[in-house]
């Protein structure tokens, strides 16, 4: 089977022929290794390592290295890699992004380039989708690398600093992108005398790369801190008020369904409940924003769809995978509003001290490669953003899956009747069924309906994250019905007959695994991930989607309004209606994918600008932390500095200057991040005047940033001059500059350019009444106030 990815198909075929010839050389080399002992294989690996570290280019060692891995993997795991797996490995070794269908053995493919790169002794990071897969892969396929003399480790979310440092020293480390990114953030804020856990490594291999670099690319990783005396408005009181303000009376929803507006009745009700005369007066601006967040938490965020309450905490659900997303929070007070809604203890929000995106994080690697089952749909974005070329690897056996046409229905009731009938019919034939849903609530509701019909159902969703591998592994058993949220990044094959292969022949005769989607997703790539669970290694299988005009995706785009009356009068199964609706749904998905790609590009331009600024300030901070900065106070206030040295000692004075400077840099940067966040929330308003928001953001940001270092230096000098030196060297806490009482890492959905959360956050910023008039835009006013504050500081220096 040939895949056409680029117009230059000849170049693709020429490259494949070259690698096919190299594969024959690998097999020839392996033949020489078969009689050797494992000790001999390890010795040969050590010899390759010495050659690599003495300067022999890795491509010259590739055939010998791959032959060693091929033989050792066969001895250790019992798997002899197929030629197509070796083809994928060669593509990875040259920095390609390979697309391999589900069940083709990508995990095994990844150890070939990992071994080759690790020969240099500089380290390799292999990124997986979650902690479970990192631990599993390091233990399973990592054992092959260990037998060849490499050190292998894995990173977990709950590891302490000492264990993290040890893991990062391994030659091959399995980890998640989030943990790596969080450790990079922690390194930015290290105090003097401490070393970063994470070391600089040139090579990175990313499994499920589209889920990590596409789906999660616009979710910033955040390091936050809480300082003493943190106060907040009574959020419990606001949550109670929001519960008493029904939609349609006190609150109205706009056409998008994601923005709320107070009606005149709602304004009066809120003012009476809160005891304020005019809710829109400037002194109540924060109260108004918090009220709107409470309304969003009450009316727009649903338990079981957007989040779960687990062990007294709010845990978010990933819209792409249906999994719980550990350590993720909503930004801008929305998390606290949901906690108040659910009657939970409200966790301190703290202040953002550092943040980055996965897009920025992975740009630090000199050499990047990746693999997934669904890359071609995002090939252009991978090329544009990450300079990664997609190389489709043909399957070991031809795909036998049949993708049946979608079935469309006018309403949910019609769809459910047909869906349940289809499941019952196929189940009675013994055929294993995998039903993909879009949310936890939907999966559990469907499971209840099936159980009411006397059917046994296994549910795989965010509530059963710890058991997901076992549930997935059994989804191919005779008569199994598995209801799951999105299947991306599950990391486990669905084998017909399950792990034991029981009744496999009967399952094959029934048509193999039947995958049913209860609705289309915003991305065709996510649909393909679900379909791809069937048809493993040439097995038969089928897939079909059941779609209603009342599904969220179609409702959001008002498809029902565009359906001609004559089609509504047709029977749901009419061919004409089916064809027209399939075309419309495909159009919606292409539009949504284009918007999502544009949003990621825009976010990248915003965050890269901020990252460049952080890098400049970070260089100064690192010089101070390492004791390499110029003697600032000694030059700016020599008399006070000499007096301090006389009373405290020269070393103590130097350390105090170092600690004072670092504390102020961190405080000012935290404030700056708040300002930039407020600026980004409001900057889109300039588009109303025909100006470019990104350019305006960069210009205003640059003006503020230019004052940052002079302002910090001025405050360092001012605070030092004001000290009573004879009273003894003070602690930073005495100066109100103590370190945060606690720090933690989390993720936020930080997409201010038009998606669902942005619509919600935007309405937090601009609260109107039913007529649609914007009454208040607090981030813009806050920005003006902050800019005024910065300018005052700059004026003081002059």
PDB file of N, CA, C and O in Angstrom, residues 391-437:
ATOM      1  N   UNK A 391       6.020  10.737   8.021  1.00  0.00           N
ATOM      2  CA  UNK A 391       6.351   9.582   7.179  1.00  0.00           C
ATOM      3  C   UNK A 391       5.365   8.466   7.514  1.00  0.00           C
ATOM      4  O   UNK A 391       5.461   7.842   8.571  1.00  0.00           O
ATOM      5  N   UNK A 392       4.387   8.187   6.637  1.00  0.00           N
ATOM      6  CA  UNK A 392       3.418   7.115   6.920  1.00  0.00           C
ATOM      7  C   UNK A 392       4.068   5.745   6.718  1.00  0.00           C
ATOM      8  O   UNK A 392       4.631   5.463   5.665  1.00  0.00           O
ATOM      9  N   UNK A 393       3.994   4.918   7.731  1.00  0.00           N
ATOM     10  CA  UNK A 393       4.550   3.566   7.668  1.00  0.00           C
ATOM     11  C   UNK A 393       3.420   2.599   7.314  1.00  0.00           C
ATOM     12  O   UNK A 393       2.410   2.549   8.013  1.00  0.00           O
ATOM     13  N   UNK A 394       3.562   1.834   6.245  1.00  0.00           N
ATOM     14  CA  UNK A 394       2.497   0.899   5.868  1.00  0.00           C
ATOM     15  C   UNK A 394       2.310  -0.170   6.936  1.00  0.00           C
ATOM     16  O   UNK A 394       3.270  -0.531   7.634  1.00  0.00           O
ATOM     17  N   UNK A 395       1.120  -0.716   7.079  1.00  0.00           N
ATOM     18  CA  UNK A 395       0.882  -1.747   8.094  1.00  0.00           C
ATOM     19  C   UNK A 395       1.557  -3.061   7.725  1.00  0.00           C
ATOM     20  O   UNK A 395       1.827  -3.325   6.549  1.00  0.00           O
ATOM     21  N   UNK A 396       1.797  -3.869   8.742  1.00  0.00           N
ATOM     22  CA  UNK A 396       2.398  -5.186   8.511  1.00  0.00           C
ATOM     23  C   UNK A 396       1.454  -6.067   7.681  1.00  0.00           C
ATOM     24  O   UNK A 396       1.906  -6.824   6.815  1.00  0.00           O
ATOM     25  N   UNK A 397       0.177  -5.948   7.967  1.00  0.00           N
ATOM     26  CA  UNK A 397      -0.843  -6.633   7.184  1.00  0.00           C
ATOM     27  C   UNK A 397      -1.879  -5.605   6.754  1.00  0.00           C
ATOM     28  O   UNK A 397      -2.162  -4.654   7.485  1.00  0.00           O
ATOM     29  N   UNK A 398      -2.435  -5.806   5.569  1.00  0.00           N
ATOM     30  CA  UNK A 398      -3.384  -4.832   5.019  1.00  0.00           C
ATOM     31  C   UNK A 398      -4.577  -4.643   5.959  1.00  0.00           C
ATOM     32  O   UNK A 398      -5.070  -5.596   6.569  1.00  0.00           O
ATOM     33  N   UNK A 399      -5.024  -3.397   6.067  1.00  0.00           N
ATOM     34  CA  UNK A 399      -6.154  -3.061   6.936  1.00  0.00           C
ATOM     35  C   UNK A 399      -7.446  -3.643   6.362  1.00  0.00           C
ATOM     36  O   UNK A 399      -7.825  -3.356   5.225  1.00  0.00           O
ATOM     37  N   UNK A 400      -8.142  -4.447   7.180  1.00  0.00           N
ATOM     38  CA  UNK A 400      -9.395  -5.079   6.752  1.00  0.00           C
ATOM     39  C   UNK A 400     -10.627  -4.406   7.369  1.00  0.00           C
ATOM     40  O   UNK A 400     -11.740  -4.893   7.179  1.00  0.00           O
ATOM     41  N   UNK A 401     -10.411  -3.324   8.092  1.00  0.00           N
ATOM     42  CA  UNK A 401     -11.552  -2.674   8.759  1.00  0.00           C
ATOM     43  C   UNK A 401     -12.481  -2.043   7.722  1.00  0.00           C
ATOM     44  O   UNK A 401     -12.032  -1.427   6.747  1.00  0.00           O
ATOM     45  N   UNK A 402     -13.772  -2.130   7.968  1.00  0.00           N
ATOM     46  CA  UNK A 402     -14.779  -1.514   7.110  1.00  0.00           C
ATOM     47  C   UNK A 402     -15.357  -0.312   7.852  1.00  0.00           C
ATOM     48  O   UNK A 402     -15.950  -0.468   8.927  1.00  0.00           O
ATOM     49  N   UNK A 403     -15.152   0.888   7.307  1.00  0.00           N
ATOM     50  CA  UNK A 403     -15.710   2.104   7.918  1.00  0.00           C
ATOM     51  C   UNK A 403     -17.062   2.375   7.283  1.00  0.00           C
ATOM     52  O   UNK A 403     -17.156   2.869   6.154  1.00  0.00           O
ATOM     53  N   UNK A 404     -18.119   2.037   8.013  1.00  0.00           N
ATOM     54  CA  UNK A 404     -19.474   2.144   7.493  1.00  0.00           C
ATOM     55  C   UNK A 404     -19.934   3.596   7.491  1.00  0.00           C
ATOM     56  O   UNK A 404     -19.460   4.414   8.296  1.00  0.00           O
ATOM     57  N   UNK A 405     -20.879   3.946   6.596  1.00  0.00           N
ATOM     58  CA  UNK A 405     -21.371   5.326   6.558  1.00  0.00           C
ATOM     59  C   UNK A 405     -22.039   5.722   7.876  1.00  0.00           C
ATOM     60  O   UNK A 405     -22.643   4.881   8.565  1.00  0.00           O
ATOM     61  N   UNK A 406     -21.921   6.996   8.231  1.00  0.00           N
ATOM     62  CA  UNK A 406     -22.593   7.503   9.427  1.00  0.00           C
ATOM     63  C   UNK A 406     -24.103   7.345   9.287  1.00  0.00           C
ATOM     64  O   UNK A 406     -24.655   7.393   8.181  1.00  0.00           O
ATOM     65  N   UNK A 407     -24.750   7.188  10.434  1.00  0.00           N
ATOM     66  CA  UNK A 407     -26.217   7.192  10.462  1.00  0.00           C
ATOM     67  C   UNK A 407     -26.674   8.476  11.163  1.00  0.00           C
ATOM     68  O   UNK A 407     -26.189   8.803  12.255  1.00  0.00           O
ATOM     69  N   UNK A 408     -27.585   9.202  10.532  1.00  0.00           N
ATOM     70  CA  UNK A 408     -28.046  10.501  11.037  1.00  0.00           C
ATOM     71  C   UNK A 408     -29.507  10.417  11.469  1.00  0.00           C
ATOM     72  O   UNK A 408     -30.318   9.727  10.835  1.00  0.00           O
ATOM     73  N   UNK A 409     -29.821  11.163  12.540  1.00  0.00           N
ATOM     74  CA  UNK A 409     -31.179  11.181  13.075  1.00  0.00           C
ATOM     75  C   UNK A 409     -31.548  12.607  13.445  1.00  0.00           C
ATOM     76  O   UNK A 409     -30.681  13.437  13.748  1.00  0.00           O
ATOM     77  N   UNK A 410     -32.860  12.876  13.428  1.00  0.00           N
ATOM     78  CA  UNK A 410     -33.312  14.238  13.693  1.00  0.00           C
ATOM     79  C   UNK A 410     -33.164  14.629  15.158  1.00  0.00           C
ATOM     80  O   UNK A 410     -32.978  15.805  15.475  1.00  0.00           O
ATOM     81  N   UNK A 411     -33.244  13.660  16.079  1.00  0.00           N
ATOM     82  CA  UNK A 411     -33.159  13.996  17.499  1.00  0.00           C
ATOM     83  C   UNK A 411     -32.472  12.862  18.262  1.00  0.00           C
ATOM     84  O   UNK A 411     -32.221  11.771  17.730  1.00  0.00           O
ATOM     85  N   UNK A 412     -32.196  13.140  19.507  1.00  0.00           N
ATOM     86  CA  UNK A 412     -31.484  12.176  20.338  1.00  0.00           C
ATOM     87  C   UNK A 412     -32.306  10.920  20.586  1.00  0.00           C
ATOM     88  O   UNK A 412     -31.768   9.807  20.658  1.00  0.00           O
ATOM     89  N   UNK A 413     -33.598  11.081  20.712  1.00  0.00           N
ATOM     90  CA  UNK A 413     -34.446   9.920  20.981  1.00  0.00           C
ATOM     91  C   UNK A 413     -34.376   8.909  19.848  1.00  0.00           C
ATOM     92  O   UNK A 413     -34.206   7.705  20.077  1.00  0.00           O
ATOM     93  N   UNK A 414     -34.490   9.386  18.596  1.00  0.00           N
ATOM     94  CA  UNK A 414     -34.379   8.487  17.454  1.00  0.00           C
ATOM     95  C   UNK A 414     -33.005   7.806  17.427  1.00  0.00           C
ATOM     96  O   UNK A 414     -32.887   6.613  17.157  1.00  0.00           O
ATOM     97  N   UNK A 415     -31.979   8.589  17.707  1.00  0.00           N
ATOM     98  CA  UNK A 415     -30.624   8.032  17.677  1.00  0.00           C
ATOM     99  C   UNK A 415     -30.454   6.938  18.718  1.00  0.00           C
ATOM    100  O   UNK A 415     -29.879   5.870  18.430  1.00  0.00           O
ATOM    101  N   UNK A 416     -30.933   7.171  19.942  1.00  0.00           N
ATOM    102  CA  UNK A 416     -30.739   6.196  21.000  1.00  0.00           C
ATOM    103  C   UNK A 416     -31.486   4.902  20.711  1.00  0.00           C
ATOM    104  O   UNK A 416     -30.978   3.805  21.001  1.00  0.00           O
ATOM    105  N   UNK A 417     -32.669   5.002  20.144  1.00  0.00           N
ATOM    106  CA  UNK A 417     -33.423   3.789  19.803  1.00  0.00           C
ATOM    107  C   UNK A 417     -32.621   2.943  18.811  1.00  0.00           C
ATOM    108  O   UNK A 417     -32.458   1.730  18.974  1.00  0.00           O
ATOM    109  N   UNK A 418     -32.105   3.599  17.769  1.00  0.00           N
ATOM    110  CA  UNK A 418     -31.342   2.877  16.749  1.00  0.00           C
ATOM    111  C   UNK A 418     -30.023   2.356  17.312  1.00  0.00           C
ATOM    112  O   UNK A 418     -29.590   1.240  16.996  1.00  0.00           O
ATOM    113  N   UNK A 419     -29.354   3.149  18.146  1.00  0.00           N
ATOM    114  CA  UNK A 419     -28.069   2.757  18.719  1.00  0.00           C
ATOM    115  C   UNK A 419     -28.217   1.530  19.609  1.00  0.00           C
ATOM    116  O   UNK A 419     -27.444   0.561  19.496  1.00  0.00           O
ATOM    117  N   UNK A 420     -29.212   1.553  20.493  1.00  0.00           N
ATOM    118  CA  UNK A 420     -29.427   0.417  21.392  1.00  0.00           C
ATOM    119  C   UNK A 420     -29.786  -0.841  20.613  1.00  0.00           C
ATOM    120  O   UNK A 420     -29.338  -1.941  20.950  1.00  0.00           O
ATOM    121  N   UNK A 421     -30.588  -0.668  19.556  1.00  0.00           N
ATOM    122  CA  UNK A 421     -30.959  -1.825  18.732  1.00  0.00           C
ATOM    123  C   UNK A 421     -29.733  -2.421  18.035  1.00  0.00           C
ATOM    124  O   UNK A 421     -29.577  -3.647  17.955  1.00  0.00           O
ATOM    125  N   UNK A 422     -28.849  -1.552  17.552  1.00  0.00           N
ATOM    126  CA  UNK A 422     -27.627  -2.014  16.885  1.00  0.00           C
ATOM    127  C   UNK A 422     -26.730  -2.769  17.860  1.00  0.00           C
ATOM    128  O   UNK A 422     -26.170  -3.827  17.524  1.00  0.00           O
ATOM    129  N   UNK A 423     -26.585  -2.242  19.055  1.00  0.00           N
ATOM    130  CA  UNK A 423     -25.729  -2.893  20.056  1.00  0.00           C
ATOM    131  C   UNK A 423     -26.291  -4.261  20.434  1.00  0.00           C
ATOM    132  O   UNK A 423     -25.550  -5.255  20.490  1.00  0.00           O
ATOM    133  N   UNK A 424     -27.602  -4.322  20.681  1.00  0.00           N
ATOM    134  CA  UNK A 424     -28.218  -5.602  21.035  1.00  0.00           C
ATOM    135  C   UNK A 424     -28.045  -6.634  19.925  1.00  0.00           C
ATOM    136  O   UNK A 424     -27.697  -7.794  20.177  1.00  0.00           O
ATOM    137  N   UNK A 425     -28.298  -6.219  18.705  1.00  0.00           N
ATOM    138  CA  UNK A 425     -28.221  -7.152  17.575  1.00  0.00           C
ATOM    139  C   UNK A 425     -26.810  -7.722  17.423  1.00  0.00           C
ATOM    140  O   UNK A 425     -26.625  -8.937  17.277  1.00  0.00           O
ATOM    141  N   UNK A 426     -25.811  -6.860  17.457  1.00  0.00           N
ATOM    142  CA  UNK A 426     -24.443  -7.329  17.273  1.00  0.00           C
ATOM    143  C   UNK A 426     -23.954  -8.140  18.473  1.00  0.00           C
ATOM    144  O   UNK A 426     -23.208  -9.113  18.317  1.00  0.00           O
ATOM    145  N   UNK A 427     -24.376  -7.756  19.659  1.00  0.00           N
ATOM    146  CA  UNK A 427     -23.963  -8.474  20.864  1.00  0.00           C
ATOM    147  C   UNK A 427     -24.477  -9.913  20.857  1.00  0.00           C
ATOM    148  O   UNK A 427     -23.757 -10.845  21.269  1.00  0.00           O
ATOM    149  N   UNK A 428     -25.700 -10.103  20.413  1.00  0.00           N
ATOM    150  CA  UNK A 428     -26.272 -11.444  20.404  1.00  0.00           C
ATOM    151  C   UNK A 428     -25.552 -12.365  19.429  1.00  0.00           C
ATOM    152  O   UNK A 428     -25.691 -13.592  19.513  1.00  0.00           O
ATOM    153  N   UNK A 429     -24.765 -11.792  18.519  1.00  0.00           N
ATOM    154  CA  UNK A 429     -23.946 -12.610  17.624  1.00  0.00           C
ATOM    155  C   UNK A 429     -22.569 -12.892  18.225  1.00  0.00           C
ATOM    156  O   UNK A 429     -21.736 -13.556  17.608  1.00  0.00           O
ATOM    157  N   UNK A 430     -22.346 -12.379  19.431  1.00  0.00           N
ATOM    158  CA  UNK A 430     -21.069 -12.603  20.105  1.00  0.00           C
ATOM    159  C   UNK A 430     -19.987 -11.617  19.720  1.00  0.00           C
ATOM    160  O   UNK A 430     -18.841 -11.723  20.189  1.00  0.00           O
ATOM    161  N   UNK A 431     -20.303 -10.648  18.906  1.00  0.00           N
ATOM    162  CA  UNK A 431     -19.293  -9.718  18.408  1.00  0.00           C
ATOM    163  C   UNK A 431     -18.880  -8.734  19.503  1.00  0.00           C
ATOM    164  O   UNK A 431     -19.729  -8.114  20.154  1.00  0.00           O
ATOM    165  N   UNK A 432     -17.582  -8.536  19.767  1.00  0.00           N
ATOM    166  CA  UNK A 432     -17.157  -7.533  20.752  1.00  0.00           C
ATOM    167  C   UNK A 432     -17.437  -6.120  20.242  1.00  0.00           C
ATOM    168  O   UNK A 432     -17.233  -5.821  19.066  1.00  0.00           O
ATOM    169  N   UNK A 433     -17.900  -5.291  21.137  1.00  0.00           N
ATOM    170  CA  UNK A 433     -18.303  -3.929  20.783  1.00  0.00           C
ATOM    171  C   UNK A 433     -17.553  -2.923  21.639  1.00  0.00           C
ATOM    172  O   UNK A 433     -17.449  -3.084  22.858  1.00  0.00           O
ATOM    173  N   UNK A 434     -17.041  -1.895  21.001  1.00  0.00           N
ATOM    174  CA  UNK A 434     -16.430  -0.764  21.698  1.00  0.00           C
ATOM    175  C   UNK A 434     -17.219   0.476  21.317  1.00  0.00           C
ATOM    176  O   UNK A 434     -17.241   0.870  20.145  1.00  0.00           O
ATOM    177  N   UNK A 435     -17.894   1.085  22.297  1.00  0.00           N
ATOM    178  CA  UNK A 435     -18.726   2.262  22.024  1.00  0.00           C
ATOM    179  C   UNK A 435     -18.012   3.486  22.589  1.00  0.00           C
ATOM    180  O   UNK A 435     -17.764   3.578  23.796  1.00  0.00           O
ATOM    181  N   UNK A 436     -17.662   4.419  21.723  1.00  0.00           N
ATOM    182  CA  UNK A 436     -16.954   5.627  22.130  1.00  0.00           C
ATOM    183  C   UNK A 436     -17.914   6.780  22.350  1.00  0.00           C
ATOM    184  O   UNK A 436     -18.701   7.122  21.469  1.00  0.00           O
ATOM    185  N   UNK A 437     -17.859   7.364  23.534  1.00  0.00           N
ATOM    186  CA  UNK A 437     -18.714   8.500  23.878  1.00  0.00           C
ATOM    187  C   UNK A 437     -17.851   9.739  24.079  1.00  0.00           C
ATOM    188  O   UNK A 437     -16.622   9.663  24.126  1.00  0.00           O
TER     189      UNK A 437
END
